[in-house]
Coordinates of C-alpha atoms in Angstrom, one line a residue:
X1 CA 124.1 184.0 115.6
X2 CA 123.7 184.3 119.6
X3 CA 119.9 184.3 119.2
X4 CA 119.8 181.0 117.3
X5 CA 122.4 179.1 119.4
X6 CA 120.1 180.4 122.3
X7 CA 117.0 179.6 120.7
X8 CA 118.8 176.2 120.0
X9 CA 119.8 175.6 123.5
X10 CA 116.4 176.3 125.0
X11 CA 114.6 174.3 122.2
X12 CA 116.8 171.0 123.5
X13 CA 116.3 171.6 126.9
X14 CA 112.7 171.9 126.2
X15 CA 112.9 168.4 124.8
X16 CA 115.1 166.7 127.6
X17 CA 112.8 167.8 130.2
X18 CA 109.4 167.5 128.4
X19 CA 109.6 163.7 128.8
X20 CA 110.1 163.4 132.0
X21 CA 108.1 165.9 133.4
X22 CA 105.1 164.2 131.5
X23 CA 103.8 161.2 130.9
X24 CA 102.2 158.8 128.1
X25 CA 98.9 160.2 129.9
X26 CA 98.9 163.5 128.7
X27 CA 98.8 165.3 125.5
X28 CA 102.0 167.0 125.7
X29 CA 103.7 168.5 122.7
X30 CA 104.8 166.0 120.1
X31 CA 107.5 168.8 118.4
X32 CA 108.6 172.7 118.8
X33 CA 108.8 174.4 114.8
X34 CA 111.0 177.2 114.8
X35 CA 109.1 179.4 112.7
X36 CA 111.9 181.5 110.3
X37 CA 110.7 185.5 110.7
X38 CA 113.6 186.7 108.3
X39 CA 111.6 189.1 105.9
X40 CA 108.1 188.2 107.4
X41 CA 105.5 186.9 105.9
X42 CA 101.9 185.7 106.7
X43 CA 100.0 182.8 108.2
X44 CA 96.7 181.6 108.8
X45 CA 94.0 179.8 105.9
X46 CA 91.4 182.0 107.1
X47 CA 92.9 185.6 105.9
X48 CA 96.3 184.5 103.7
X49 CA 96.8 181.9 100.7
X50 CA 99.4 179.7 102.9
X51 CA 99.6 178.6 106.7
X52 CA 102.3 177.1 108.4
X53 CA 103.6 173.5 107.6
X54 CA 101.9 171.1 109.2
X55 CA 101.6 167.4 109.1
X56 CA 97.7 166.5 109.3
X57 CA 96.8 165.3 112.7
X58 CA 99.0 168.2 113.8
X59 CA 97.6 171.7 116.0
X60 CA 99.1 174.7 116.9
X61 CA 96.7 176.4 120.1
X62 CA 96.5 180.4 120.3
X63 CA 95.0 182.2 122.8
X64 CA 94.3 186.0 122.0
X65 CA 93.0 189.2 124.1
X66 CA 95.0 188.2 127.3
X67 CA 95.9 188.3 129.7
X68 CA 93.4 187.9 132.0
X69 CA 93.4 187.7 135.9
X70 CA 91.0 185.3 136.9
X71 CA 90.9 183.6 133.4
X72 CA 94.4 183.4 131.9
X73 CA 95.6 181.6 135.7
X74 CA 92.7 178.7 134.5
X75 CA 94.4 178.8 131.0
X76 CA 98.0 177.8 131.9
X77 CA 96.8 175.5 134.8
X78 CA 94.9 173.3 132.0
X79 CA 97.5 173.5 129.8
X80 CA 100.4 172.3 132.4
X81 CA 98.0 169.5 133.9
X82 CA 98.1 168.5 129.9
X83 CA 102.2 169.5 129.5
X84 CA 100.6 171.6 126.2
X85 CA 102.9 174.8 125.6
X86 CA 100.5 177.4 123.4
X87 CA 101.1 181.1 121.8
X88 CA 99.6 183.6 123.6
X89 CA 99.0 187.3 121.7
X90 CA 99.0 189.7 124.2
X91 CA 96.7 193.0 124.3
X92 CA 99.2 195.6 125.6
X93 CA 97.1 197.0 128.0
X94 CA 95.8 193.8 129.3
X95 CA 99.9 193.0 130.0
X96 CA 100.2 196.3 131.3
X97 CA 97.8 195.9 134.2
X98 CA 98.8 192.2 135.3
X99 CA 102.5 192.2 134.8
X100 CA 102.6 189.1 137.0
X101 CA 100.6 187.1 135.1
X102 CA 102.0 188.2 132.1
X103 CA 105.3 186.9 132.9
X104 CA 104.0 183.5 134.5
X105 CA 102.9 182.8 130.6
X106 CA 106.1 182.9 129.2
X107 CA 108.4 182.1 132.4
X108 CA 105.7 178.5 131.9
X109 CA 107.6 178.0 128.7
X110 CA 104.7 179.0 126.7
X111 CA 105.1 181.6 123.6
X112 CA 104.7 185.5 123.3
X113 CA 103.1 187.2 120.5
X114 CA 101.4 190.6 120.2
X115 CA 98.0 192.1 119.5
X116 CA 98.1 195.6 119.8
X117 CA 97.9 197.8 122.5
X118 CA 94.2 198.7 122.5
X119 CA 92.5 195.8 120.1
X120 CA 91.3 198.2 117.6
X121 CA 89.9 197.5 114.1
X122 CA 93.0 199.0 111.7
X123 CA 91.6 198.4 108.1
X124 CA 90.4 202.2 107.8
X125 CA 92.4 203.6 110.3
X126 CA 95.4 205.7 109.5
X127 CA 98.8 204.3 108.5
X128 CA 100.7 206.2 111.7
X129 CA 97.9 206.1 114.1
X130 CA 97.6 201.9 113.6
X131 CA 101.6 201.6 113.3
X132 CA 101.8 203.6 116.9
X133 CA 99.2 201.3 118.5
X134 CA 101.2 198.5 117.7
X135 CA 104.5 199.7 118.6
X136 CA 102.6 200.7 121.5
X137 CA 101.9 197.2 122.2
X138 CA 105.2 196.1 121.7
X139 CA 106.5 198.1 124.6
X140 CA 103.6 197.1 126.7
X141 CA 104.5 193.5 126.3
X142 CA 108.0 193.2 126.5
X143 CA 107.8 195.6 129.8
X144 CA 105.1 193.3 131.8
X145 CA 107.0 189.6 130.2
X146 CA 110.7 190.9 129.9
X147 CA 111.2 193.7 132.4
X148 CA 112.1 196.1 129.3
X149 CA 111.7 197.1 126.1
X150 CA 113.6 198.1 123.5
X151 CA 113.8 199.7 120.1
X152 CA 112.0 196.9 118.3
X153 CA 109.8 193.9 119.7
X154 CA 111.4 191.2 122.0
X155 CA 109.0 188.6 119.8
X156 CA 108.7 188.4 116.2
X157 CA 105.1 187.2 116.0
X158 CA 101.8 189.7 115.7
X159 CA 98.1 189.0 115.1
X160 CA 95.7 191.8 114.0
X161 CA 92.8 192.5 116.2
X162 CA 89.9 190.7 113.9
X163 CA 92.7 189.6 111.3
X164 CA 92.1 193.1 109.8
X165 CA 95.5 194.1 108.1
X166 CA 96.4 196.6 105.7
X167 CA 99.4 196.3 103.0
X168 CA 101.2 199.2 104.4
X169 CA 100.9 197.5 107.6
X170 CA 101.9 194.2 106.3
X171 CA 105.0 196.0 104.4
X172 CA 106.2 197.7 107.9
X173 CA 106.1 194.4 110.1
X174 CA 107.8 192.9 107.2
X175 CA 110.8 195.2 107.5
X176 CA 110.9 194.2 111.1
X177 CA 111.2 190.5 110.3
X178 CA 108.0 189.9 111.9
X179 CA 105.2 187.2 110.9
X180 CA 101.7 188.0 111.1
X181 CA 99.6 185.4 112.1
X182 CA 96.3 184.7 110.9
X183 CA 94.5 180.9 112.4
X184 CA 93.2 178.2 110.5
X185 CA 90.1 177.4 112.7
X186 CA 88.6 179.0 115.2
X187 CA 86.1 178.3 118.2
X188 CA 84.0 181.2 117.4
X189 CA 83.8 181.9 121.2
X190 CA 83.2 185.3 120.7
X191 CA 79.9 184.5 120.1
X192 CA 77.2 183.6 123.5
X193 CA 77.7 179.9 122.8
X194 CA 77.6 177.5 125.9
X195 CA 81.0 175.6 126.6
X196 CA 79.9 172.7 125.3
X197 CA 78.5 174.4 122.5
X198 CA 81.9 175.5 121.7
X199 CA 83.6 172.4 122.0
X200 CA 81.5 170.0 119.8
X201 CA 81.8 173.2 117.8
X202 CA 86.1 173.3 117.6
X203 CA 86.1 169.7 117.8
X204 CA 84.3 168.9 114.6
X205 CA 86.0 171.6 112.9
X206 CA 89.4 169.9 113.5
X207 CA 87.9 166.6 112.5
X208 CA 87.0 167.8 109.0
X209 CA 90.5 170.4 108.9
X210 CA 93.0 167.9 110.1
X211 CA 94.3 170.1 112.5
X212 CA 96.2 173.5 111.8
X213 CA 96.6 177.1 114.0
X214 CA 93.4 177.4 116.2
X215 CA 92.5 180.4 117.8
X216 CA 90.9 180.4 121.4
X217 CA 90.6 183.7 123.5
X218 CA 91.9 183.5 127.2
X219 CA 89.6 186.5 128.5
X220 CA 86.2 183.9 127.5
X221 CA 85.1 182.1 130.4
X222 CA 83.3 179.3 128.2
X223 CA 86.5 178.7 126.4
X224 CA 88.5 178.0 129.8
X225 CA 85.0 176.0 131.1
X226 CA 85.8 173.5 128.0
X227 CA 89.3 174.0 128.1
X228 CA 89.9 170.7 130.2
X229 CA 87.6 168.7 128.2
X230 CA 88.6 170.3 124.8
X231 CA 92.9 168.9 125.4
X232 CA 91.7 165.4 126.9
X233 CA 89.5 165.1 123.6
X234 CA 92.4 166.2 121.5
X235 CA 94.6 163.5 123.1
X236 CA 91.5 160.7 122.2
X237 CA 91.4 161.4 118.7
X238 CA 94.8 161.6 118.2
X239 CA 95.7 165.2 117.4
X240 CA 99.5 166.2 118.0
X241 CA 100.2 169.5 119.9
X242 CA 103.0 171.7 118.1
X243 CA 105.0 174.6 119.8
X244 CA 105.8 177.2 117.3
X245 CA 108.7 179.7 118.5
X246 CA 110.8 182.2 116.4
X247 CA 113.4 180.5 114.3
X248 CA 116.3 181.5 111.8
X249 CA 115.9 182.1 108.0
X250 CA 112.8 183.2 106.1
X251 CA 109.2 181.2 106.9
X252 CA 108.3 178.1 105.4
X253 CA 104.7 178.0 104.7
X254 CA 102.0 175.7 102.5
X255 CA 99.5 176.6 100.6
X256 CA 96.0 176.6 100.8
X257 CA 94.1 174.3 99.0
X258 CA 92.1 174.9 95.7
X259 CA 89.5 177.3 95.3
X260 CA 90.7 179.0 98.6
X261 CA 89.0 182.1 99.7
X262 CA 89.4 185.1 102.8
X263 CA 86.8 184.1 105.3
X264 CA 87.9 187.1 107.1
X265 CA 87.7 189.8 104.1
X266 CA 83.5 188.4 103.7
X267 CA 83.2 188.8 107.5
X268 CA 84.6 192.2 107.5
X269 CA 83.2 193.7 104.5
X270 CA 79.9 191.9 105.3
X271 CA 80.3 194.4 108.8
X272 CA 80.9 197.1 106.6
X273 CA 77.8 196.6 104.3
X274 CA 75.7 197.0 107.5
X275 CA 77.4 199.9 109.2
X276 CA 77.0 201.6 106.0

């Protein structure tokens, strides 16, 4: 009950200062969705059968692999010149070496995920090997953003390095009451694209999505090139940025639409045709 009155109280001061601190120039964040972790669950059209409930126009932004020196500082100075707050899945060796910037994330009012410790590929690996890279992350995370750790994560939201989960996996976040998180779209900047490549790229994919969880990478230099451009265009064509943060009760999610299919399980056993 203390966590949600807290989470409460920081969600309204969040919106009492928002408006004043920015203006009708800027894209902002039109509302924060406490996301409901009780039991778990899964997110994200392009691994699971449901996302998150979104209104159409409306985009939650993740950034994955950070952080970054020298890239992530880029990040959150875009993001504050647009009063944007985003969800940032931390690698836990990445937050291990820049503590600092670590912390600047979250003390910037922006959210805190996990992505492992090490980023590596856990479909094939063993149950207790994957399970210890994550915990391993946990720790990692909470140390560099919180000071400390404890017994279990400080956040309730997880990504998989390359969306590649297991059900065991699933089953054992689950029990934690954390929500794995998939994305909806993504700018493919992983790929040697230029930055404007990658914008007209994320850009038209939103047009034809309506919105929904996007995933960026912090550590890409092209994706904080068209970062800039990228929130000023959102703004333009109308797009509404959400804030997702932990919130009581079980998740509420929607489901995908007819004759829905796992892009990621093609692209993974697609990579597994070749090495084999």
């Amino acid at each position: 009950m203390k966590c949600v009155l807290l989470a409460a109280a920081l969600l309204c001061a969040f919106s009492t200062a928002a408006p004043a601190a920015c203006g009708p120039e800027t894209l902002g964040v039109s509302r924060v969705l406490p996301v409901g972790t009780v039991g778990g669950g899964e997110v994200g059209l392009k691994t699971y059968p449901q996302t998150l409930a979104l209104q159409p126009g409306e985009v939650v932004l993740t950034f994955d692999d950070g952080p970054s020196p020298g890239h992530t500082e880029k990040v959150l100075d875009a993001l504050a010149a647009q009063c944007v707050k985003a969800t940032f899945f931390m690698i836990g060796s990445n937050a291990a070496g820049a503590p600092a910037l670590a912390a600047r994330v979250a003390r910037e009012g922006h959210t805190i995920g996990y992505h492992s410790m090490t980023h590596p590929t856990m479909r094939g690996m063993a149950f207790e090997r994957a399970r210890a890279d994550i915990e391993n992350g946990f720790q990692a995370v909470d140390k560099a953003v919180f000071g400390k750790a404890g017994e279990r994560p400080r956040q309730p939201f997880f990504r998989f390095p390359g969306f590649a989960d297991t059900p065991q996996l699933d089953a054992w976040l689950a029990s934690l009451d954390v929500v794995i998180f998939g994305a909806d779209q993504w700018a493919s900047d992983w790929e040697p694209e230029s930055p404007d490549t990658e914008l007209k790229l994320i850009l038209a994919r939103l047009e034809k999505s309506k919105g929904g969880i996007v995933l960026l990478h912090d550590i890409q230099p092209r994706t904080v090139a068209m970062l800039p451009q990228f929130l000023q265009e959102l703004k333009k064509r109308s797009f509404r940025i959400v804030q997702i943060v932990p919130g009581p009760g079980p998740l509420e999610t929607q489901p995908a639409p007819p004759g829905w299919t796992s892009e990621t399980n093609r692209i993974i056993d697609k990579q597994r045709t070749r090495q084999h």
